Amino acid sequence: MKIMVNGTPQEVTATTLAEALSALGRDGETVATALNEEFVPVGARAATPIAPGDRIEIVAPRQGG
Amino acid sequence: MVSFYGTPVASRLMLGTAQYPSPKVLSEAFRRSGAGIATVSVRREAAAGEGADFWALVRDLGVRLLPNTAGCHSAREAVTTARMARELFDTDWIKLEVIGHADTLQPDPWGLVEAAAILCAEGFKVFPYTTEDLVLAERLLDAGCEVLMPWGAPIGTGLGLANRYGLRALRAQFPDVPLVVDAGLGRPSQAAEAMEMGYDAVLLNTAVAKAEDPAAMAEGFARAVEAGRLGFEAGAMEPRDMAAPSTPLIGKAFLA
């Protein structure tokens, strides 16, 4: 199905957020995630279903002021 | 020693991690600054694992991390960013920014209070980036904030303390609340002035990162912060208009 990942359309085969991250190779330790603008803790990803058109945000530590 | 949410911090200088010419310069600047707190952010991961190197770098600094919600323009966005930052950096400290004006990056008072209330209720230790507005300050304290971080001047300007009257009034109004001048400082003398006014700490980034020699500037700010704090604790004399000789007149030889 087609989902948005960090604002870019992506095609994935997955039923949960955890599966989607794994399929995208983005399941490292230094990421946090949001689904449709709501934070999803790392422990909840496997139980969080995704649907076509969902918007996933994957963020990482970055420099800041 | 200054404390934030019950945590003592050895240095009254807080330093940002953005805009340095290289990771090596960043580390050297932190070493010479003696800063005890580093601000960091969360941003979209463009490639798998790209945040790992920076994460390792900031952990090696040996300082406490203060993630921010920089760039957020709504309470909802800031709250989600804060929740992601808490998991990512493993800290409940959050520098809360809710920006309301594009040109000045002035905080949105309404969004700031709304987000602060939500985050404080969730157990976050909120460090709100605010203005010198006394009423807004009261609302933020009511929301559960135990620190306030008024701007010196708009972020990245280096203008120093743009509203000395407002900052003095804020300090006088809330003598027991830790207050940090955050943003707008460009030179060590401006940091010293904030500390002389009785501010508990200063937070800066661009002034160090964009200096010709960031590490030297970091040390300059560190010394200025210490000098200003000592000046405050020592209690400065009152200025006067007329000259007053410092050398005693009594006993002067009559030579006219």
PDB file of C-alpha atoms in Angstrom:
ATOM      1  CA  MET A   1       0.000   0.000   0.000  1.00  0.00           C
ATOM      2  CA  LYS A   2       1.010   3.593  -0.440  1.00  0.00           C
ATOM      3  CA  ILE A   3       1.846   5.654   2.652  1.00  0.00           C
ATOM      4  CA  MET A   4       3.642   8.940   3.258  1.00  0.00           C
ATOM      5  CA  VAL A   5       7.007   8.690   5.006  1.00  0.00           C
ATOM      6  CA  ASN A   6       8.476  12.014   6.082  1.00  0.00           C
ATOM      7  CA  GLY A   7       6.420  13.722   3.409  1.00  0.00           C
ATOM      8  CA  THR A   8       7.430  11.370   0.593  1.00  0.00           C
ATOM      9  CA  PRO A   9       5.118   8.708  -0.929  1.00  0.00           C
ATOM     10  CA  GLN A  10       6.373   5.159  -0.311  1.00  0.00           C
ATOM     11  CA  GLU A  11       5.081   1.724  -1.253  1.00  0.00           C
ATOM     12  CA  VAL A  12       5.260  -0.808   1.599  1.00  0.00           C
ATOM     13  CA  THR A  13       3.875  -4.218   2.451  1.00  0.00           C
ATOM     14  CA  ALA A  14       3.008  -3.981   6.134  1.00  0.00           C
ATOM     15  CA  THR A  15       0.076  -4.083   8.520  1.00  0.00           C
ATOM     16  CA  THR A  16       1.648  -2.341  11.527  1.00  0.00           C
ATOM     17  CA  LEU A  17       3.927   0.626  12.095  1.00  0.00           C
ATOM     18  CA  ALA A  18       6.698  -1.691  13.290  1.00  0.00           C
ATOM     19  CA  GLU A  19       6.449  -3.773  10.107  1.00  0.00           C
ATOM     20  CA  ALA A  20       6.498  -0.646   7.978  1.00  0.00           C
ATOM     21  CA  LEU A  21       9.646   0.663   9.685  1.00  0.00           C
ATOM     22  CA  SER A  22      11.291  -2.715   9.269  1.00  0.00           C
ATOM     23  CA  ALA A  23      10.301  -2.924   5.592  1.00  0.00           C
ATOM     24  CA  LEU A  24      11.732   0.548   5.050  1.00  0.00           C
ATOM     25  CA  GLY A  25      14.960  -0.317   6.898  1.00  0.00           C
ATOM     26  CA  ARG A  26      14.250   2.488   9.341  1.00  0.00           C
ATOM     27  CA  ASP A  27      13.867   0.576  12.590  1.00  0.00           C
ATOM     28  CA  GLY A  28      17.139   1.709  14.179  1.00  0.00           C
ATOM     29  CA  GLU A  29      17.509   2.693  17.824  1.00  0.00           C
ATOM     30  CA  THR A  30      17.885   6.404  17.193  1.00  0.00           C
ATOM     31  CA  VAL A  31      14.453   7.143  15.773  1.00  0.00           C
ATOM     32  CA  ALA A  32      11.137   8.251  17.203  1.00  0.00           C
ATOM     33  CA  THR A  33       7.891   8.005  15.314  1.00  0.00           C
ATOM     34  CA  ALA A  34       4.532   9.658  14.805  1.00  0.00           C
ATOM     35  CA  LEU A  35       1.540   8.333  12.883  1.00  0.00           C
ATOM     36  CA  ASN A  36      -0.866  10.906  11.441  1.00  0.00           C
ATOM     37  CA  GLU A  37       0.641  13.580  13.700  1.00  0.00           C
ATOM     38  CA  GLU A  38       0.304  11.512  16.887  1.00  0.00           C
ATOM     39  CA  PHE A  39       3.385  10.210  18.717  1.00  0.00           C
ATOM     40  CA  VAL A  40       3.709   6.415  18.768  1.00  0.00           C
ATOM     41  CA  PRO A  41       6.122   5.120  21.448  1.00  0.00           C
ATOM     42  CA  VAL A  42       8.588   2.455  20.406  1.00  0.00           C
ATOM     43  CA  GLY A  43       6.771  -0.123  22.544  1.00  0.00           C
ATOM     44  CA  ALA A  44       3.464   0.538  20.778  1.00  0.00           C
ATOM     45  CA  ARG A  45       4.663   0.297  17.179  1.00  0.00           C
ATOM     46  CA  ALA A  46       4.001  -3.432  16.835  1.00  0.00           C
ATOM     47  CA  ALA A  47       0.395  -2.982  17.975  1.00  0.00           C
ATOM     48  CA  THR A  48      -0.269   0.107  15.844  1.00  0.00           C
ATOM     49  CA  PRO A  49      -2.045  -0.784  12.575  1.00  0.00           C
ATOM     50  CA  ILE A  50      -1.450   1.322   9.492  1.00  0.00           C
ATOM     51  CA  ALA A  51      -3.729   1.992   6.551  1.00  0.00           C
ATOM     52  CA  PRO A  52      -3.269   3.307   3.006  1.00  0.00           C
ATOM     53  CA  GLY A  53      -2.629   7.045   2.982  1.00  0.00           C
ATOM     54  CA  ASP A  54      -1.265   7.141   6.534  1.00  0.00           C
ATOM     55  CA  ARG A  55       1.390   9.721   7.284  1.00  0.00           C
ATOM     56  CA  ILE A  56       4.432   8.448   9.156  1.00  0.00           C
ATOM     57  CA  GLU A  57       7.052  10.758  10.601  1.00  0.00           C
ATOM     58  CA  ILE A  58      10.451   9.304  11.505  1.00  0.00           C
ATOM     59  CA  VAL A  59      12.732  11.651  13.434  1.00  0.00           C
ATOM     60  CA  ALA A  60      16.276  11.396  14.712  1.00  0.00           C
ATOM     61  CA  PRO A  61      18.554  13.400  17.047  1.00  0.00           C
ATOM     62  CA  ARG A  62      19.829  16.578  15.463  1.00  0.00           C
ATOM     63  CA  GLN A  63      21.730  19.709  16.360  1.00  0.00           C
ATOM     64  CA  GLY A  64      19.604  22.398  18.011  1.00  0.00           C
ATOM     65  CA  GLY A  65      19.723  25.747  19.753  1.00  0.00           C
TER      66      GLY A  65
ATOM     67  CA  MET B   1      24.725  26.374  42.529  1.00  0.00           C
ATOM     68  CA  VAL B   2      21.762  26.885  40.216  1.00  0.00           C
ATOM     69  CA  SER B   3      19.071  24.191  40.126  1.00  0.00           C
ATOM     70  CA  PHE B   4      16.431  23.431  37.545  1.00  0.00           C
ATOM     71  CA  TYR B   5      13.558  21.220  38.668  1.00  0.00           C
ATOM     72  CA  GLY B   6      15.641  20.130  41.638  1.00  0.00           C
ATOM     73  CA  THR B   7      18.675  19.206  39.546  1.00  0.00           C
ATOM     74  CA  PRO B   8      21.797  21.222  40.415  1.00  0.00           C
ATOM     75  CA  VAL B   9      23.849  22.317  37.412  1.00  0.00           C
ATOM     76  CA  ALA B  10      27.474  23.380  37.869  1.00  0.00           C
ATOM     77  CA  SER B  11      27.561  25.993  35.106  1.00  0.00           C
ATOM     78  CA  ARG B  12      25.228  28.920  34.503  1.00  0.00           C
ATOM     79  CA  LEU B  13      25.987  28.760  30.790  1.00  0.00           C
ATOM     80  CA  MET B  14      23.745  26.651  28.565  1.00  0.00           C
ATOM     81  CA  LEU B  15      24.946  26.076  25.016  1.00  0.00           C
ATOM     82  CA  GLY B  16      23.295  25.039  21.754  1.00  0.00           C
ATOM     83  CA  THR B  17      24.726  22.396  19.425  1.00  0.00           C
ATOM     84  CA  ALA B  18      23.722  23.860  16.032  1.00  0.00           C
ATOM     85  CA  GLN B  19      25.655  25.660  13.303  1.00  0.00           C
ATOM     86  CA  TYR B  20      29.220  24.707  14.289  1.00  0.00           C
ATOM     87  CA  PRO B  21      31.711  24.329  11.428  1.00  0.00           C
ATOM     88  CA  SER B  22      32.424  20.715  12.447  1.00  0.00           C
ATOM     89  CA  PRO B  23      31.683  18.167  15.192  1.00  0.00           C
ATOM     90  CA  LYS B  24      35.264  18.625  16.415  1.00  0.00           C
ATOM     91  CA  VAL B  25      34.773  22.359  16.873  1.00  0.00           C
ATOM     92  CA  LEU B  26      31.476  21.699  18.654  1.00  0.00           C
ATOM     93  CA  SER B  27      33.184  19.393  21.143  1.00  0.00           C
ATOM     94  CA  GLU B  28      36.042  21.824  21.718  1.00  0.00           C
ATOM     95  CA  ALA B  29      33.610  24.701  22.250  1.00  0.00           C
ATOM     96  CA  PHE B  30      31.716  22.689  24.859  1.00  0.00           C
ATOM     97  CA  ARG B  31      34.921  21.711  26.612  1.00  0.00           C
ATOM     98  CA  ARG B  32      36.045  25.335  26.924  1.00  0.00           C
ATOM     99  CA  SER B  33      32.583  26.641  27.784  1.00  0.00           C
ATOM    100  CA  GLY B  34      32.189  24.381  30.792  1.00  0.00           C
ATOM    101  CA  ALA B  35      28.466  24.338  29.924  1.00  0.00           C
ATOM    102  CA  GLY B  36      26.430  21.826  31.897  1.00  0.00           C
ATOM    103  CA  ILE B  37      23.434  21.742  29.579  1.00  0.00           C
ATOM    104  CA  ALA B  38      23.289  21.310  25.785  1.00  0.00           C
ATOM    105  CA  THR B  39      20.244  22.000  23.643  1.00  0.00           C
ATOM    106  CA  VAL B  40      19.431  19.532  20.868  1.00  0.00           C
ATOM    107  CA  SER B  41      16.527  18.948  18.490  1.00  0.00           C
ATOM    108  CA  VAL B  42      14.655  16.271  16.583  1.00  0.00           C
ATOM    109  CA  ARG B  43      14.352  16.368  12.816  1.00  0.00           C
ATOM    110  CA  ARG B  44      13.180  14.050  10.059  1.00  0.00           C
ATOM    111  CA  GLU B  45      15.591  11.207   9.484  1.00  0.00           C
ATOM    112  CA  ALA B  46      16.575  11.522   5.818  1.00  0.00           C
ATOM    113  CA  ALA B  47      18.595   8.288   5.706  1.00  0.00           C
ATOM    114  CA  ALA B  48      18.609   5.255   7.969  1.00  0.00           C
ATOM    115  CA  GLY B  49      20.765   5.755  11.059  1.00  0.00           C
ATOM    116  CA  GLU B  50      21.817   9.313  10.241  1.00  0.00           C
ATOM    117  CA  GLY B  51      21.217  10.546  13.801  1.00  0.00           C
ATOM    118  CA  ALA B  52      23.486   7.948  15.400  1.00  0.00           C
ATOM    119  CA  ASP B  53      26.749   9.873  15.006  1.00  0.00           C
ATOM    120  CA  PHE B  54      25.339  13.061  16.493  1.00  0.00           C
ATOM    121  CA  TRP B  55      23.737  11.099  19.324  1.00  0.00           C
ATOM    122  CA  ALA B  56      27.115   9.551  20.143  1.00  0.00           C
ATOM    123  CA  LEU B  57      28.787  12.956  19.957  1.00  0.00           C
ATOM    124  CA  VAL B  58      26.415  14.664  22.398  1.00  0.00           C
ATOM    125  CA  ARG B  59      26.510  11.747  24.813  1.00  0.00           C
ATOM    126  CA  ASP B  60      30.302  12.087  24.896  1.00  0.00           C
ATOM    127  CA  LEU B  61      29.978  15.741  25.892  1.00  0.00           C
ATOM    128  CA  GLY B  62      29.041  14.557  29.367  1.00  0.00           C
ATOM    129  CA  VAL B  63      26.391  17.252  29.797  1.00  0.00           C
ATOM    130  CA  ARG B  64      22.689  17.178  30.461  1.00  0.00           C
ATOM    131  CA  LEU B  65      20.571  17.355  27.294  1.00  0.00           C
ATOM    132  CA  LEU B  66      17.719  19.787  26.778  1.00  0.00           C
ATOM    133  CA  PRO B  67      15.797  18.900  23.589  1.00  0.00           C
ATOM    134  CA  ASN B  68      13.801  21.691  21.972  1.00  0.00           C
ATOM    135  CA  THR B  69      10.641  22.001  19.930  1.00  0.00           C
ATOM    136  CA  ALA B  70      12.212  24.555  17.587  1.00  0.00           C
ATOM    137  CA  GLY B  71      10.202  25.460  14.533  1.00  0.00           C
ATOM    138  CA  CYS B  72       6.844  24.385  15.942  1.00  0.00           C
ATOM    139  CA  HIS B  73       4.047  26.848  15.272  1.00  0.00           C
ATOM    140  CA  SER B  74       1.194  25.190  17.139  1.00  0.00           C
ATOM    141  CA  ALA B  75       0.709  23.672  20.572  1.00  0.00           C
ATOM    142  CA  ARG B  76      -0.252  20.333  19.038  1.00  0.00           C
ATOM    143  CA  GLU B  77       2.906  20.189  16.925  1.00  0.00           C
ATOM    144  CA  ALA B  78       5.075  21.149  19.887  1.00  0.00           C
ATOM    145  CA  VAL B  79       3.486  18.534  22.152  1.00  0.00           C
ATOM    146  CA  THR B  80       4.028  15.740  19.615  1.00  0.00           C
ATOM    147  CA  THR B  81       7.618  16.890  19.069  1.00  0.00           C
ATOM    148  CA  ALA B  82       8.217  16.937  22.828  1.00  0.00           C
ATOM    149  CA  ARG B  83       6.896  13.396  23.197  1.00  0.00           C
ATOM    150  CA  MET B  84       9.188  12.172  20.428  1.00  0.00           C
ATOM    151  CA  ALA B  85      12.138  14.036  21.964  1.00  0.00           C
ATOM    152  CA  ARG B  86      11.506  12.486  25.378  1.00  0.00           C
ATOM    153  CA  GLU B  87      11.794   8.998  23.941  1.00  0.00           C
ATOM    154  CA  LEU B  88      14.705   9.829  21.659  1.00  0.00           C
ATOM    155  CA  PHE B  89      16.887  11.585  24.216  1.00  0.00           C
ATOM    156  CA  ASP B  90      15.624   9.710  27.271  1.00  0.00           C
ATOM    157  CA  THR B  91      14.889  12.878  29.248  1.00  0.00           C
ATOM    158  CA  ASP B  92      11.735  14.600  30.435  1.00  0.00           C
ATOM    159  CA  TRP B  93      13.381  18.012  30.081  1.00  0.00           C
ATOM    160  CA  ILE B  94      12.010  20.012  27.153  1.00  0.00           C
ATOM    161  CA  LYS B  95      12.784  23.497  25.887  1.00  0.00           C
ATOM    162  CA  LEU B  96       9.317  24.457  24.720  1.00  0.00           C
ATOM    163  CA  GLU B  97       9.163  26.707  21.671  1.00  0.00           C
ATOM    164  CA  VAL B  98       5.853  27.602  20.056  1.00  0.00           C
ATOM    165  CA  ILE B  99       6.605  30.249  17.474  1.00  0.00           C
ATOM    166  CA  GLY B 100       3.952  32.835  16.640  1.00  0.00           C
ATOM    167  CA  HIS B 101       5.642  35.320  14.327  1.00  0.00           C
ATOM    168  CA  ALA B 102       7.782  34.464  11.308  1.00  0.00           C
ATOM    169  CA  ASP B 103      10.074  37.494  11.207  1.00  0.00           C
ATOM    170  CA  THR B 104      10.873  37.817  14.899  1.00  0.00           C
ATOM    171  CA  LEU B 105      10.344  34.165  15.916  1.00  0.00           C
ATOM    172  CA  GLN B 106       8.408  35.598  18.840  1.00  0.00           C
ATOM    173  CA  PRO B 107       6.657  32.935  20.924  1.00  0.00           C
ATOM    174  CA  ASP B 108       2.899  32.535  20.498  1.00  0.00           C
ATOM    175  CA  PRO B 109       1.727  33.204  24.080  1.00  0.00           C
ATOM    176  CA  TRP B 110      -1.527  31.280  23.753  1.00  0.00           C
ATOM    177  CA  GLY B 111       0.016  28.244  22.087  1.00  0.00           C
ATOM    178  CA  LEU B 112       2.880  28.293  24.557  1.00  0.00           C
ATOM    179  CA  VAL B 113       0.615  28.185  27.613  1.00  0.00           C
ATOM    180  CA  GLU B 114      -1.594  25.511  26.042  1.00  0.00           C
ATOM    181  CA  ALA B 115       1.374  23.268  25.248  1.00  0.00           C
ATOM    182  CA  ALA B 116       3.028  23.918  28.612  1.00  0.00           C
ATOM    183  CA  ALA B 117      -0.107  22.841  30.486  1.00  0.00           C
ATOM    184  CA  ILE B 118      -0.370  19.587  28.505  1.00  0.00           C
ATOM    185  CA  LEU B 119       3.313  18.738  28.877  1.00  0.00           C
ATOM    186  CA  CYS B 120       3.557  19.600  32.582  1.00  0.00           C
ATOM    187  CA  ALA B 121       0.531  17.357  33.206  1.00  0.00           C
ATOM    188  CA  GLU B 122       2.384  14.546  31.437  1.00  0.00           C
ATOM    189  CA  GLY B 123       5.367  14.933  33.738  1.00  0.00           C
ATOM    190  CA  PHE B 124       7.634  16.932  31.452  1.00  0.00           C
ATOM    191  CA  LYS B 125      10.027  19.438  33.026  1.00  0.00           C
ATOM    192  CA  VAL B 126       9.174  22.349  30.775  1.00  0.00           C
ATOM    193  CA  PHE B 127      11.641  25.165  30.010  1.00  0.00           C
ATOM    194  CA  PRO B 128       9.441  27.614  28.079  1.00  0.00           C
ATOM    195  CA  TYR B 129      11.064  29.981  25.579  1.00  0.00           C
ATOM    196  CA  THR B 130       9.017  33.089  26.320  1.00  0.00           C
ATOM    197  CA  THR B 131       9.101  36.867  26.235  1.00  0.00           C
ATOM    198  CA  GLU B 132       9.546  39.249  29.162  1.00  0.00           C
ATOM    199  CA  ASP B 133       5.724  39.586  29.421  1.00  0.00           C
ATOM    200  CA  LEU B 134       4.777  39.426  33.118  1.00  0.00           C
ATOM    201  CA  VAL B 135       1.257  38.133  32.573  1.00  0.00           C
ATOM    202  CA  LEU B 136       2.421  35.375  30.256  1.00  0.00           C
ATOM    203  CA  ALA B 137       5.068  34.452  32.834  1.00  0.00           C
ATOM    204  CA  GLU B 138       2.374  34.065  35.492  1.00  0.00           C
ATOM    205  CA  ARG B 139       0.282  31.879  33.184  1.00  0.00           C
ATOM    206  CA  LEU B 140       3.267  29.635  32.457  1.00  0.00           C
ATOM    207  CA  LEU B 141       3.943  29.216  36.166  1.00  0.00           C
ATOM    208  CA  ASP B 142       0.248  28.434  36.710  1.00  0.00           C
ATOM    209  CA  ALA B 143       0.553  25.776  33.976  1.00  0.00           C
ATOM    210  CA  GLY B 144       3.271  24.061  35.996  1.00  0.00           C
ATOM    211  CA  CYS B 145       6.519  25.506  34.644  1.00  0.00           C
ATOM    212  CA  GLU B 146       9.240  25.962  37.278  1.00  0.00           C
ATOM    213  CA  VAL B 147      11.673  27.770  34.988  1.00  0.00           C
ATOM    214  CA  LEU B 148      11.167  30.681  32.595  1.00  0.00           C
ATOM    215  CA  MET B 149      13.389  31.487  29.631  1.00  0.00           C
ATOM    216  CA  PRO B 150      12.694  34.999  28.317  1.00  0.00           C
ATOM    217  CA  TRP B 151      14.381  36.132  25.128  1.00  0.00           C
ATOM    218  CA  GLY B 152      17.150  38.699  25.250  1.00  0.00           C
ATOM    219  CA  ALA B 153      16.421  39.580  21.630  1.00  0.00           C
ATOM    220  CA  PRO B 154      15.063  37.598  18.671  1.00  0.00           C
ATOM    221  CA  ILE B 155      16.845  34.287  18.006  1.00  0.00           C
ATOM    222  CA  GLY B 156      20.054  34.617  16.025  1.00  0.00           C
ATOM    223  CA  THR B 157      20.204  38.416  16.054  1.00  0.00           C
ATOM    224  CA  GLY B 158      23.036  38.953  18.530  1.00  0.00           C
ATOM    225  CA  LEU B 159      21.400  42.210  19.634  1.00  0.00           C
ATOM    226  CA  GLY B 160      21.791  41.509  23.343  1.00  0.00           C
ATOM    227  CA  LEU B 161      19.189  42.642  25.861  1.00  0.00           C
ATOM    228  CA  ALA B 162      16.627  44.477  23.742  1.00  0.00           C
ATOM    229  CA  ASN B 163      14.264  45.281  26.622  1.00  0.00           C
ATOM    230  CA  ARG B 164      16.251  45.868  29.791  1.00  0.00           C
ATOM    231  CA  TYR B 165      13.286  47.383  31.597  1.00  0.00           C
ATOM    232  CA  GLY B 166      11.138  44.321  30.855  1.00  0.00           C
ATOM    233  CA  LEU B 167      13.843  41.883  31.918  1.00  0.00           C
ATOM    234  CA  ARG B 168      14.486  43.803  35.151  1.00  0.00           C
ATOM    235  CA  ALA B 169      10.761  43.825  35.884  1.00  0.00           C
ATOM    236  CA  LEU B 170      10.494  40.087  35.277  1.00  0.00           C
ATOM    237  CA  ARG B 171      13.417  39.411  37.619  1.00  0.00           C
ATOM    238  CA  ALA B 172      11.906  41.624  40.294  1.00  0.00           C
ATOM    239  CA  GLN B 173       8.448  40.083  39.921  1.00  0.00           C
ATOM    240  CA  PHE B 174       9.635  36.484  40.264  1.00  0.00           C
ATOM    241  CA  PRO B 175      12.633  36.543  42.614  1.00  0.00           C
ATOM    242  CA  ASP B 176      12.421  32.813  43.413  1.00  0.00           C
ATOM    243  CA  VAL B 177      11.839  31.395  39.930  1.00  0.00           C
ATOM    244  CA  PRO B 178      14.926  30.298  37.977  1.00  0.00           C
ATOM    245  CA  LEU B 179      15.149  32.675  35.018  1.00  0.00           C
ATOM    246  CA  VAL B 180      17.313  32.090  31.958  1.00  0.00           C
ATOM    247  CA  VAL B 181      17.948  34.651  29.239  1.00  0.00           C
ATOM    248  CA  ASP B 182      17.565  32.575  26.102  1.00  0.00           C
ATOM    249  CA  ALA B 183      18.390  33.836  22.612  1.00  0.00           C
ATOM    250  CA  GLY B 184      19.597  37.081  21.130  1.00  0.00           C
ATOM    251  CA  LEU B 185      22.959  37.276  22.867  1.00  0.00           C
ATOM    252  CA  GLY B 186      25.887  38.066  20.599  1.00  0.00           C
ATOM    253  CA  ARG B 187      28.762  39.067  22.878  1.00  0.00           C
ATOM    254  CA  PRO B 188      30.105  38.026  26.259  1.00  0.00           C
ATOM    255  CA  SER B 189      29.451  41.502  27.688  1.00  0.00           C
ATOM    256  CA  GLN B 190      25.729  41.029  27.020  1.00  0.00           C
ATOM    257  CA  ALA B 191      25.743  37.752  28.914  1.00  0.00           C
ATOM    258  CA  ALA B 192      27.543  39.441  31.795  1.00  0.00           C
ATOM    259  CA  GLU B 193      24.889  42.147  31.841  1.00  0.00           C
ATOM    260  CA  ALA B 194      22.086  39.574  32.069  1.00  0.00           C
ATOM    261  CA  MET B 195      23.869  37.880  34.955  1.00  0.00           C
ATOM    262  CA  GLU B 196      24.488  41.214  36.726  1.00  0.00           C
ATOM    263  CA  MET B 197      20.727  41.776  36.549  1.00  0.00           C
ATOM    264  CA  GLY B 198      20.284  38.626  38.614  1.00  0.00           C
ATOM    265  CA  TYR B 199      19.382  36.151  35.903  1.00  0.00           C
ATOM    266  CA  ASP B 200      20.218  32.606  36.926  1.00  0.00           C
ATOM    267  CA  ALA B 201      21.732  31.493  33.617  1.00  0.00           C
ATOM    268  CA  VAL B 202      21.981  32.280  29.921  1.00  0.00           C
ATOM    269  CA  LEU B 203      21.366  30.056  26.917  1.00  0.00           C
ATOM    270  CA  LEU B 204      23.032  30.812  23.606  1.00  0.00           C
ATOM    271  CA  ASN B 205      24.117  29.131  20.410  1.00  0.00           C
ATOM    272  CA  THR B 206      24.739  31.333  17.383  1.00  0.00           C
ATOM    273  CA  ALA B 207      27.086  33.730  19.197  1.00  0.00           C
ATOM    274  CA  VAL B 208      29.509  30.868  19.833  1.00  0.00           C
ATOM    275  CA  ALA B 209      28.916  28.723  16.754  1.00  0.00           C
ATOM    276  CA  LYS B 210      29.256  31.628  14.319  1.00  0.00           C
ATOM    277  CA  ALA B 211      32.245  33.285  15.980  1.00  0.00           C
ATOM    278  CA  GLU B 212      35.496  33.176  14.030  1.00  0.00           C
ATOM    279  CA  ASP B 213      36.897  30.980  16.803  1.00  0.00           C
ATOM    280  CA  PRO B 214      33.930  29.237  18.459  1.00  0.00           C
ATOM    281  CA  ALA B 215      35.989  27.550  21.185  1.00  0.00           C
ATOM    282  CA  ALA B 216      37.598  30.828  22.274  1.00  0.00           C
ATOM    283  CA  MET B 217      34.220  32.572  22.232  1.00  0.00           C
ATOM    284  CA  ALA B 218      32.749  29.763  24.326  1.00  0.00           C
ATOM    285  CA  GLU B 219      35.363  30.404  26.988  1.00  0.00           C
ATOM    286  CA  GLY B 220      34.768  34.144  26.702  1.00  0.00           C
ATOM    287  CA  PHE B 221      31.093  33.620  27.453  1.00  0.00           C
ATOM    288  CA  ALA B 222      31.906  31.271  30.317  1.00  0.00           C
ATOM    289  CA  ARG B 223      34.091  33.900  31.981  1.00  0.00           C
ATOM    290  CA  ALA B 224      31.534  36.639  31.326  1.00  0.00           C
ATOM    291  CA  VAL B 225      28.784  34.576  32.934  1.00  0.00           C
ATOM    292  CA  GLU B 226      30.933  33.972  36.005  1.00  0.00           C
ATOM    293  CA  ALA B 227      31.954  37.635  36.205  1.00  0.00           C
ATOM    294  CA  GLY B 228      28.386  38.827  35.865  1.00  0.00           C
ATOM    295  CA  ARG B 229      27.124  36.417  38.496  1.00  0.00           C
ATOM    296  CA  LEU B 230      29.825  37.489  40.958  1.00  0.00           C
ATOM    297  CA  GLY B 231      28.925  41.106  40.254  1.00  0.00           C
ATOM    298  CA  PHE B 232      25.306  40.358  41.093  1.00  0.00           C
ATOM    299  CA  GLU B 233      26.094  38.416  44.249  1.00  0.00           C
ATOM    300  CA  ALA B 234      28.529  41.083  45.428  1.00  0.00           C
ATOM    301  CA  GLY B 235      25.893  43.821  45.216  1.00  0.00           C
ATOM    302  CA  ALA B 236      26.922  46.692  42.949  1.00  0.00           C
ATOM    303  CA  MET B 237      27.196  50.305  44.124  1.00  0.00           C
ATOM    304  CA  GLU B 238      24.526  52.778  43.088  1.00  0.00           C
ATOM    305  CA  PRO B 239      25.601  55.077  40.247  1.00  0.00           C
ATOM    306  CA  ARG B 240      25.608  58.854  40.886  1.00  0.00           C
ATOM    307  CA  ASP B 241      25.821  61.915  38.690  1.00  0.00           C
ATOM    308  CA  MET B 242      28.487  63.953  40.494  1.00  0.00           C
ATOM    309  CA  ALA B 243      32.083  62.914  40.969  1.00  0.00           C
ATOM    310  CA  ALA B 244      33.128  61.773  44.444  1.00  0.00           C
ATOM    311  CA  PRO B 245      36.859  61.456  45.158  1.00  0.00           C
ATOM    312  CA  SER B 246      37.930  57.985  46.112  1.00  0.00           C
ATOM    313  CA  THR B 247      41.154  59.138  47.750  1.00  0.00           C
ATOM    314  CA  PRO B 248      40.598  60.758  51.174  1.00  0.00           C
ATOM    315  CA  LEU B 249      40.938  64.540  51.232  1.00  0.00           C
ATOM    316  CA  ILE B 250      41.782  64.666  54.938  1.00  0.00           C
ATOM    317  CA  GLY B 251      45.513  64.809  55.473  1.00  0.00           C
ATOM    318  CA  LYS B 252      46.360  66.153  52.035  1.00  0.00           C
ATOM    319  CA  ALA B 253      49.514  68.268  52.200  1.00  0.00           C
ATOM    320  CA  PHE B 254      48.907  72.013  51.919  1.00  0.00           C
ATOM    321  CA  LEU B 255      51.048  72.975  48.933  1.00  0.00           C
ATOM    322  CA  ALA B 256      49.152  75.836  47.270  1.00  0.00           C
TER     323      ALA B 256
END
